[in-house]
Short mmCIF file of C-alpha atoms and ligand atoms in Angstrom, two decimals:
data_model
loop_
_atom_site.label_atom_id
_atom_site.label_comp_id
_atom_site.label_asym_id
_atom_site.label_seq_id
_atom_site.Cartn_x
_atom_site.Cartn_y
_atom_site.Cartn_z
CA UNK A 797 -29.04 -18.24 -5.47
CA UNK A 798 -27.62 -19.53 -2.30
CA UNK A 799 -24.78 -17.15 -1.21
CA UNK A 800 -22.34 -17.64 1.53
CA UNK A 801 -21.13 -14.46 2.93
CA UNK A 802 -18.08 -14.42 5.24
CA UNK A 803 -17.59 -11.35 7.32
CA UNK A 804 -21.37 -10.93 6.98
CA UNK A 805 -21.84 -9.22 10.41
CA UNK A 806 -19.32 -6.41 9.65
CA UNK A 807 -19.67 -2.96 8.39
CA UNK A 808 -20.25 -3.91 4.70
CA UNK A 809 -21.83 -7.21 5.29
CA UNK A 810 -24.67 -5.70 7.46
CA UNK A 811 -25.80 -3.45 4.40
CA UNK A 812 -25.01 -6.10 1.84
CA UNK A 813 -26.87 -8.92 3.42
CA UNK A 814 -30.35 -7.21 3.68
CA UNK A 815 -29.83 -6.25 -0.14
CA UNK A 816 -29.18 -9.88 -1.01
CA UNK A 817 -32.23 -11.05 0.88
CA UNK A 818 -34.37 -8.27 -0.95
CA UNK A 819 -33.04 -9.45 -4.25
CA UNK A 820 -34.49 -12.86 -3.48
CA UNK A 821 -31.27 -14.66 -2.66
CA UNK A 822 -30.82 -17.23 0.20
CA UNK A 823 -27.94 -16.17 2.40
CA UNK A 824 -25.74 -17.93 4.79
CA UNK A 825 -23.98 -15.10 6.87
CA UNK A 826 -20.81 -16.47 8.44
CA UNK A 827 -19.08 -14.34 10.89
CA UNK A 828 -16.88 -14.53 14.25
CA UNK A 829 -19.11 -11.62 15.29
CA UNK A 830 -16.16 -9.69 16.92
CA UNK A 831 -18.38 -6.46 16.70
CA UNK A 832 -21.61 -8.12 17.23
CA UNK A 833 -24.47 -9.06 14.81
CA UNK A 834 -27.06 -6.45 13.75
CA UNK A 835 -28.62 -8.51 10.89
CA UNK A 836 -32.39 -8.86 11.34
CA UNK A 837 -33.91 -12.41 11.26
CA UNK A 838 -35.19 -13.30 7.64
CA UNK A 839 -36.68 -16.74 6.52
CA UNK A 840 -34.07 -16.98 3.83
CA UNK A 841 -31.14 -16.13 6.10
CA UNK A 842 -29.07 -18.51 8.27
CA UNK A 843 -26.42 -16.82 10.63
CA UNK A 844 -23.50 -18.76 11.56
CA UNK A 845 -21.10 -17.73 14.29
CA UNK A 846 -17.76 -19.25 13.17
CA UNK A 847 -14.03 -18.80 12.45
CA UNK A 848 -13.05 -18.95 8.76
CA UNK A 849 -9.85 -20.70 9.96
CA UNK A 850 -11.92 -23.64 11.05
CA UNK A 851 -12.79 -25.26 7.73
CA UNK A 852 -14.91 -27.76 9.56
CA UNK A 853 -17.17 -25.09 10.74
CA UNK A 854 -17.91 -24.00 7.15
CA UNK A 855 -20.95 -25.92 5.58
CA UNK A 856 -20.92 -25.06 1.72
CA UNK A 857 -23.86 -27.54 0.92
CA UNK A 858 -26.07 -26.16 -1.85
CA UNK A 859 -23.96 -22.92 -1.93
CA UNK A 860 -23.80 -21.30 -5.41
CA UNK A 861 -21.64 -18.16 -4.78
CA UNK A 862 -19.22 -16.97 -2.18
CA UNK A 863 -18.79 -13.29 -1.27
CA UNK A 864 -15.59 -13.29 1.10
CA UNK A 865 -15.47 -10.14 3.25
CA UNK A 866 -14.06 -11.46 6.42
CA UNK A 867 -10.62 -10.25 7.40
CA UNK A 868 -8.64 -8.34 9.96
CA UNK A 869 -9.81 -5.07 8.31
CA UNK A 870 -7.34 -2.18 8.45
CA UNK A 871 -3.72 -1.36 8.90
CA UNK A 872 -3.30 -0.81 12.62
CA UNK A 873 -5.47 -3.97 13.41
CA UNK A 874 -3.30 -6.02 10.95
CA UNK A 875 -0.24 -5.03 13.04
CA UNK A 876 -1.62 -6.05 16.43
CA UNK A 877 -1.05 -9.67 15.66
CA UNK A 878 0.54 -10.36 12.44
CA UNK A 879 0.25 -14.21 12.75
CA UNK A 880 -3.62 -13.85 13.52
CA UNK A 881 -3.92 -11.58 10.37
CA UNK A 882 -2.06 -13.88 8.08
CA UNK A 883 -4.03 -16.77 9.10
CA UNK A 884 -7.34 -15.15 8.92
CA UNK A 885 -6.88 -12.87 5.83
CA UNK A 886 -4.66 -15.18 3.84
CA UNK A 887 -4.36 -18.71 4.79
CA UNK A 888 -8.14 -19.00 5.43
CA UNK A 889 -8.75 -17.29 2.03
CA UNK A 890 -6.76 -20.30 0.51
CA UNK A 891 -8.71 -22.82 2.54
CA UNK A 892 -11.98 -21.34 1.60
CA UNK A 893 -11.34 -21.18 -2.20
CA UNK A 894 -9.96 -24.63 -2.12
CA UNK A 895 -13.06 -25.85 -0.30
CA UNK A 896 -15.21 -23.83 -2.86
CA UNK A 897 -13.50 -25.66 -5.67
CA UNK A 898 -14.01 -29.07 -4.08
CA UNK A 899 -17.75 -28.45 -3.72
CA UNK A 900 -17.95 -27.30 -7.31
CA UNK A 901 -19.00 -23.74 -6.39
CA UNK A 902 -18.78 -21.60 -9.53
CA UNK A 903 -18.70 -18.03 -8.30
CA UNK A 904 -16.16 -16.36 -5.75
CA UNK A 905 -16.23 -12.62 -5.05
CA UNK A 906 -13.18 -11.49 -2.99
CA UNK A 907 -12.99 -8.19 -1.09
CA UNK A 908 -9.50 -7.14 -1.52
CA UNK A 909 -8.41 -3.35 -0.91
CA UNK A 910 -7.29 -0.37 -2.75
CA UNK A 911 -4.47 -0.29 -0.31
CA UNK A 912 -2.59 -2.91 -2.05
CA UNK A 913 -1.03 -0.37 -4.37
CA UNK A 914 1.11 1.32 -1.55
CA UNK A 915 2.35 4.86 -2.21
CA UNK A 916 2.16 5.68 -5.91
CA UNK A 917 3.39 8.55 -7.89
CA UNK A 918 1.23 7.83 -10.76
CA UNK A 919 -1.55 10.46 -11.48
CA UNK A 920 -3.93 7.57 -12.04
CA UNK A 921 -3.72 4.21 -10.17
CA UNK A 922 -5.01 1.57 -12.54
CA UNK A 923 -5.33 -2.29 -11.95
CA UNK A 924 -2.20 -3.11 -13.85
CA UNK A 925 0.14 -1.13 -11.72
CA UNK A 926 2.77 -3.02 -9.71
CA UNK A 927 1.65 -3.61 -6.19
CA UNK A 928 3.84 -2.45 -3.31
CA UNK A 929 1.71 -2.94 -0.28
CA UNK A 930 3.09 -1.45 2.91
CA UNK A 931 1.39 -2.94 5.91
CA UNK A 932 0.65 -6.56 7.04
CA UNK A 933 -2.91 -5.82 6.04
CA UNK A 934 -2.18 -4.78 2.62
CA UNK A 935 0.18 -7.64 2.18
CA UNK A 936 -2.40 -10.18 3.20
CA UNK A 937 -4.79 -8.62 0.62
CA UNK A 938 -2.19 -8.85 -2.34
CA UNK A 939 -1.58 -12.64 -1.36
CA UNK A 940 -5.33 -13.26 -1.02
CA UNK A 941 -5.89 -11.79 -4.54
CA UNK A 942 -3.28 -14.11 -6.05
CA UNK A 943 -4.54 -17.15 -4.20
CA UNK A 944 -8.21 -16.42 -5.39
CA UNK A 945 -6.93 -15.72 -9.02
CA UNK A 946 -5.29 -19.21 -8.93
CA UNK A 947 -8.67 -20.80 -9.14
CA UNK A 948 -9.96 -18.97 -12.07
CA UNK A 949 -9.96 -21.98 -14.26
CA UNK A 950 -12.41 -23.54 -11.69
CA UNK A 951 -14.70 -20.79 -11.06
CA UNK A 952 -15.58 -17.17 -11.87
CA UNK A 953 -13.30 -15.07 -9.80
CA UNK A 954 -14.12 -11.39 -9.14
CA UNK A 955 -11.97 -9.41 -7.20
CA UNK A 956 -12.84 -5.92 -5.95
CA UNK A 957 -10.34 -3.22 -4.69
CA UNK A 958 -12.55 -0.86 -2.70
CA UNK A 959 -11.70 2.57 -1.72
CA UNK A 960 -12.25 3.63 1.82
CA UNK A 961 -15.99 3.13 2.36
CA UNK A 962 -18.19 5.82 3.87
CA UNK A 963 -21.65 6.08 5.23
CA UNK A 964 -24.15 4.40 7.71
CA UNK A 965 -24.34 0.72 8.60
CA UNK A 966 -26.16 -0.88 11.44
CA UNK A 967 -22.64 -2.08 12.26
CA UNK A 968 -20.90 1.23 12.26
CA UNK A 969 -17.39 1.97 11.70
CA UNK A 970 -16.17 5.45 12.85
CA UNK A 971 -12.50 4.61 12.14
CA UNK A 972 -12.95 5.20 8.35
CA UNK A 973 -11.94 8.76 7.37
CA UNK A 974 -15.49 10.38 6.22
CA UNK A 975 -17.29 8.60 9.16
CA UNK A 976 -14.64 9.51 11.66
CA UNK A 977 -14.50 13.22 10.66
CA UNK A 978 -18.23 13.63 10.59
CA UNK A 979 -18.57 11.95 14.04
CA UNK A 980 -15.91 14.36 15.44
CA UNK A 981 -17.70 17.35 14.18
CA UNK A 982 -21.06 16.12 15.43
CA UNK A 983 -19.62 15.19 19.13
CA UNK A 984 -16.99 17.97 19.34
CA UNK A 985 -17.50 20.61 17.18
CA UNK A 986 -13.90 20.17 16.21
CA UNK A 987 -12.17 17.85 13.46
CA UNK A 988 -8.55 16.80 13.89
CA UNK A 989 -6.90 16.11 10.44
CA UNK A 990 -3.66 14.24 10.32
CA UNK A 991 -1.61 15.82 7.31
CA UNK A 992 -4.50 16.72 5.37
CA UNK A 993 -2.88 16.73 1.89
CA UNK A 994 -3.23 12.94 1.42
CA UNK A 995 -5.60 12.20 -1.32
CA UNK A 996 -7.50 9.12 -1.05
CA UNK A 997 -10.34 7.58 -2.94
CA UNK A 998 -13.71 6.94 -1.51
CA UNK A 999 -16.78 4.95 -2.12
CA UNK A 1000 -20.36 5.02 -0.54
CA UNK A 1001 -21.44 1.87 1.36
CA UNK A 1002 -24.59 1.66 -0.85
CA UNK A 1003 -22.28 1.62 -3.96
CA UNK A 1004 -19.79 -0.98 -2.75
CA UNK A 1005 -22.64 -3.18 -1.73
CA UNK A 1006 -24.59 -2.55 -4.90
CA UNK A 1007 -21.40 -3.65 -6.78
CA UNK A 1008 -21.29 -7.08 -5.15
CA UNK A 1009 -24.95 -7.64 -6.26
CA UNK A 1010 -23.95 -6.33 -9.82
CA UNK A 1011 -21.06 -8.64 -10.05
CA UNK A 1012 -23.31 -11.58 -8.96
CA UNK A 1013 -25.53 -10.55 -11.97
CA UNK A 1014 -22.59 -10.28 -14.24
CA UNK A 1015 -20.32 -13.32 -14.35
CA UNK A 1016 -18.91 -12.21 -17.56
CA UNK A 1017 -16.90 -9.46 -15.71
CA UNK A 1018 -13.97 -11.41 -14.12
CA UNK A 1019 -10.69 -10.40 -12.75
CA UNK A 1020 -9.79 -7.43 -10.69
CA UNK A 1021 -11.82 -3.98 -10.29
CA UNK A 1022 -10.92 -0.80 -8.59
CA UNK A 1023 -13.64 0.75 -7.01
CA UNK A 1024 -13.40 4.23 -5.87
CA UNK A 1025 -14.86 7.22 -7.30
CA UNK A 1026 -14.16 10.38 -5.43
CA UNK A 1027 -10.46 11.07 -4.73
CA UNK A 1028 -10.46 13.70 -2.31
CA UNK A 1029 -7.91 15.06 0.16
CA UNK A 1030 -8.79 14.52 3.94
CA UNK A 1031 -8.71 18.38 4.36
CA UNK A 1032 -11.43 18.72 1.66
CA UNK A 1033 -13.37 15.94 3.27
CA UNK A 1034 -13.23 17.94 6.63
CA UNK A 1035 -14.32 21.01 4.99
CA UNK A 1036 -17.28 19.24 3.24
CA UNK A 1037 -18.32 18.06 6.82
CA UNK A 1038 -18.23 21.73 8.03
CA UNK A 1039 -20.74 22.77 5.25
CA UNK A 1040 -23.38 20.86 7.36
CA UNK A 1041 -21.87 20.73 11.02
CA UNK A 1042 -20.02 23.93 12.27
CA UNK A 1043 -16.64 22.64 13.57
CA UNK A 1044 -13.17 23.96 13.88
CA UNK A 1045 -10.63 22.16 11.57
CA UNK A 1046 -7.28 21.48 13.31
CA UNK A 1047 -4.36 20.04 11.31
CA UNK A 1048 -1.56 18.05 12.86
CA UNK A 1049 1.39 16.18 11.36
CA UNK A 1050 0.93 12.65 9.95
CA UNK A 1051 2.99 9.53 9.79
CA UNK A 1052 0.94 7.87 7.01
CA UNK A 1053 2.15 8.74 3.67
CA UNK A 1054 -0.14 6.99 1.66
CA UNK A 1055 -1.73 9.36 -1.00
CA UNK A 1056 -3.08 8.15 -4.28
CA UNK A 1057 -6.01 8.58 -6.80
CA UNK A 1058 -7.54 5.49 -7.99
CA UNK A 1059 -8.83 5.14 -11.47
CA UNK A 1060 -12.01 2.79 -11.68
CA UNK A 1061 -12.56 3.29 -15.51
CA UNK A 1062 -12.42 -0.66 -15.90
CA UNK A 1063 -15.13 -0.99 -13.56
CA UNK A 1064 -17.34 1.85 -15.15
CA UNK A 1065 -16.74 0.00 -18.57
CA UNK A 1066 -18.83 -2.66 -17.36
CA UNK A 1067 -21.76 -0.54 -17.08
CA UNK A 1068 -21.69 -0.21 -13.25
CA UNK A 1069 -22.44 3.28 -12.02
CA UNK A 1070 -22.11 4.55 -8.61
CA UNK A 1071 -25.25 6.33 -7.34
CA UNK A 1072 -23.97 8.28 -4.14
CA UNK A 1073 -21.29 10.59 -2.95
CA UNK A 1074 -19.12 11.38 -0.01
CA UNK A 1075 -21.36 14.44 0.55
CA UNK A 1076 -24.43 11.96 0.67
CA UNK A 1077 -22.75 9.81 3.12
CA UNK A 1078 -22.01 12.89 5.45
CA UNK A 1079 -25.62 13.92 5.44
CA UNK A 1080 -26.78 10.53 5.97
CA UNK A 1081 -24.63 10.12 9.10
CA UNK A 1082 -25.80 13.46 10.46
CA UNK A 1083 -29.36 12.39 9.88
CA UNK A 1084 -28.85 9.19 11.83
CA UNK A 1085 -27.01 10.92 14.61
CA UNK A 1086 -29.61 13.65 15.10
CA UNK A 1087 -32.38 10.75 15.04
CA UNK A 1088 -30.37 8.97 17.92
CA UNK A 1089 -29.71 5.97 15.72
CA UNK A 1090 -25.99 6.43 15.70
CA UNK A 1091 -23.78 7.02 18.60
CA UNK A 1092 -20.21 6.78 19.63
CA UNK A 1093 -19.38 3.30 20.84
CA UNK A 1094 -15.98 1.60 21.30
CA UNK A 1095 -16.91 -1.19 19.09
CA UNK A 1096 -17.26 1.08 16.00
CA UNK A 1097 -13.60 1.51 16.15
CA UNK A 1098 -11.76 -1.79 15.03
CA UNK A 1099 -8.53 -1.13 16.61
CA UNK A 1100 -9.80 -0.08 19.97
CA UNK A 1101 -12.35 -3.09 20.02
CA UNK A 1102 -9.86 -5.70 18.80
CA UNK A 1103 -7.15 -4.55 21.46
CA UNK A 1104 -10.06 -4.94 24.33
CA UNK A 1105 -11.96 -7.86 23.02
CA UNK A 1106 -10.09 -9.99 20.29
CA UNK A 1107 -6.37 -9.94 20.84
CA UNK A 1108 -6.27 -8.96 24.71
N1 LIG B 2534 -14.59 -0.52 5.06
C1 LIG B 2534 -13.62 -0.25 4.12
O1 LIG B 2534 -13.36 0.93 4.00
C2 LIG B 2534 -12.97 -1.22 3.34
C3 LIG B 2534 -12.03 -0.85 2.23
C4 LIG B 2534 -11.52 -1.63 1.60
C5 LIG B 2534 -11.53 -3.04 1.74
N2 LIG B 2534 -12.30 -3.47 2.72
C6 LIG B 2534 -12.48 -5.00 3.00
O2 LIG B 2534 -13.79 -5.37 2.99
C7 LIG B 2534 -14.15 -6.54 3.95
C8 LIG B 2534 -15.04 -5.95 4.85
O3 LIG B 2534 -14.69 -4.71 5.57
P1 LIG B 2534 -15.75 -4.03 6.69
O4 LIG B 2534 -15.36 -2.64 6.76
O5 LIG B 2534 -17.12 -4.55 6.61
O6 LIG B 2534 -14.89 -4.70 8.07
P2 LIG B 2534 -15.37 -5.12 9.45
O7 LIG B 2534 -14.23 -5.24 10.36
O8 LIG B 2534 -16.59 -4.28 9.87
O9 LIG B 2534 -15.92 -6.69 9.11
C9 LIG B 2534 -15.19 -7.82 9.13
C10 LIG B 2534 -15.84 -8.87 9.57
O10 LIG B 2534 -15.01 -10.13 9.55
C11 LIG B 2534 -15.28 -10.91 10.72
N3 LIG B 2534 -14.28 -11.64 11.00
C12 LIG B 2534 -12.93 -11.32 11.27
N4 LIG B 2534 -12.18 -12.51 11.38
C13 LIG B 2534 -12.96 -13.52 11.14
C14 LIG B 2534 -12.69 -14.90 11.19
N5 LIG B 2534 -11.59 -15.50 11.53
N6 LIG B 2534 -13.84 -15.70 10.92
C15 LIG B 2534 -15.00 -15.27 10.60
N7 LIG B 2534 -15.36 -13.88 10.58
C16 LIG B 2534 -14.33 -13.10 10.83
C17 LIG B 2534 -15.43 -9.87 11.77
O11 LIG B 2534 -16.21 -10.24 13.02
C18 LIG B 2534 -16.28 -8.67 11.16
O12 LIG B 2534 -17.56 -8.81 11.33
C19 LIG B 2534 -12.77 -6.70 4.68
O13 LIG B 2534 -12.17 -7.72 3.99
C20 LIG B 2534 -11.93 -5.29 4.28
O14 LIG B 2534 -10.55 -5.55 4.33
C21 LIG B 2534 -13.03 -2.70 3.59
#
């Protein structure tokens, strides 16, 4: 299959693209490269530096499937420049889906977010609950989903609502909870936890990227899927880190009220099974750090980097 991946140079894309190539697919990796490009050259890989908002930069000839990952990818970044956020994460999603339909592309996989639910009282957050997104980021994802779903009669539409992703990627993110807490312990011997009681779902980067491959292989599974397998409090993640890296845990007040447990039974009913855990991610990050393959860089923090390089 020829697969067009937007946001391909991002945290998830940098793990996903090599897997797609190993599976024998041809890949067009399309990305604005805000954080750089960490994809190794490969005969079946074409890397295009471009902006999804500029539709004339997007060449979909011969493409069978789109995996749409590009977006302004967290709450504080979404608030930096709401117009930019809506243009990239929502308007460009509409234009890409529309182009895909015009090109007769039959498969569209969309990376939404588990954060579209907002704050939920329900013990189990399932796909059919009402969406009450809080931030600009969450709202663009909700609208992006609706846009992509409106093309479901033209193509196979598969939407994933991932939990917070954890683990190592050549394009690292240290602003996501497990990675951030692990890095704090490694660098400072001290972990600062905001609030601590908020329960959040997690997914290992190998599992979320395997899921995109699984969906490519299973066009019969259409619609929306939660993808989060370990609902753990931030404090418990910090304690898990201290099993492997001695560190003091300091709890401070938090202004972020989001606390939820995601239920991924719909996804599990397709036969997809996660293979890794939060604990695996922590151990792998520690391994990379001790080998000198993971270091603390500004560009691994989306907000810091976007303030400096993207919306400065
Ligand atoms: N990482 C997570 O925990 C998580 C959880 C849920 C959902 N998601 C979603 O998964 C997707 C990928 O997340 P990630 O963690 O890899 O994020 P990331 O920030 O590492 O990657 C996003 C990529 O999109 C690119 N991009 C941004 N604007 C662009 C534009 N206008 N044109 C072309 N490329 C552009 C950036 O350069 C970057 O490489 C995002 O849509 C994100 O919202 C991520």
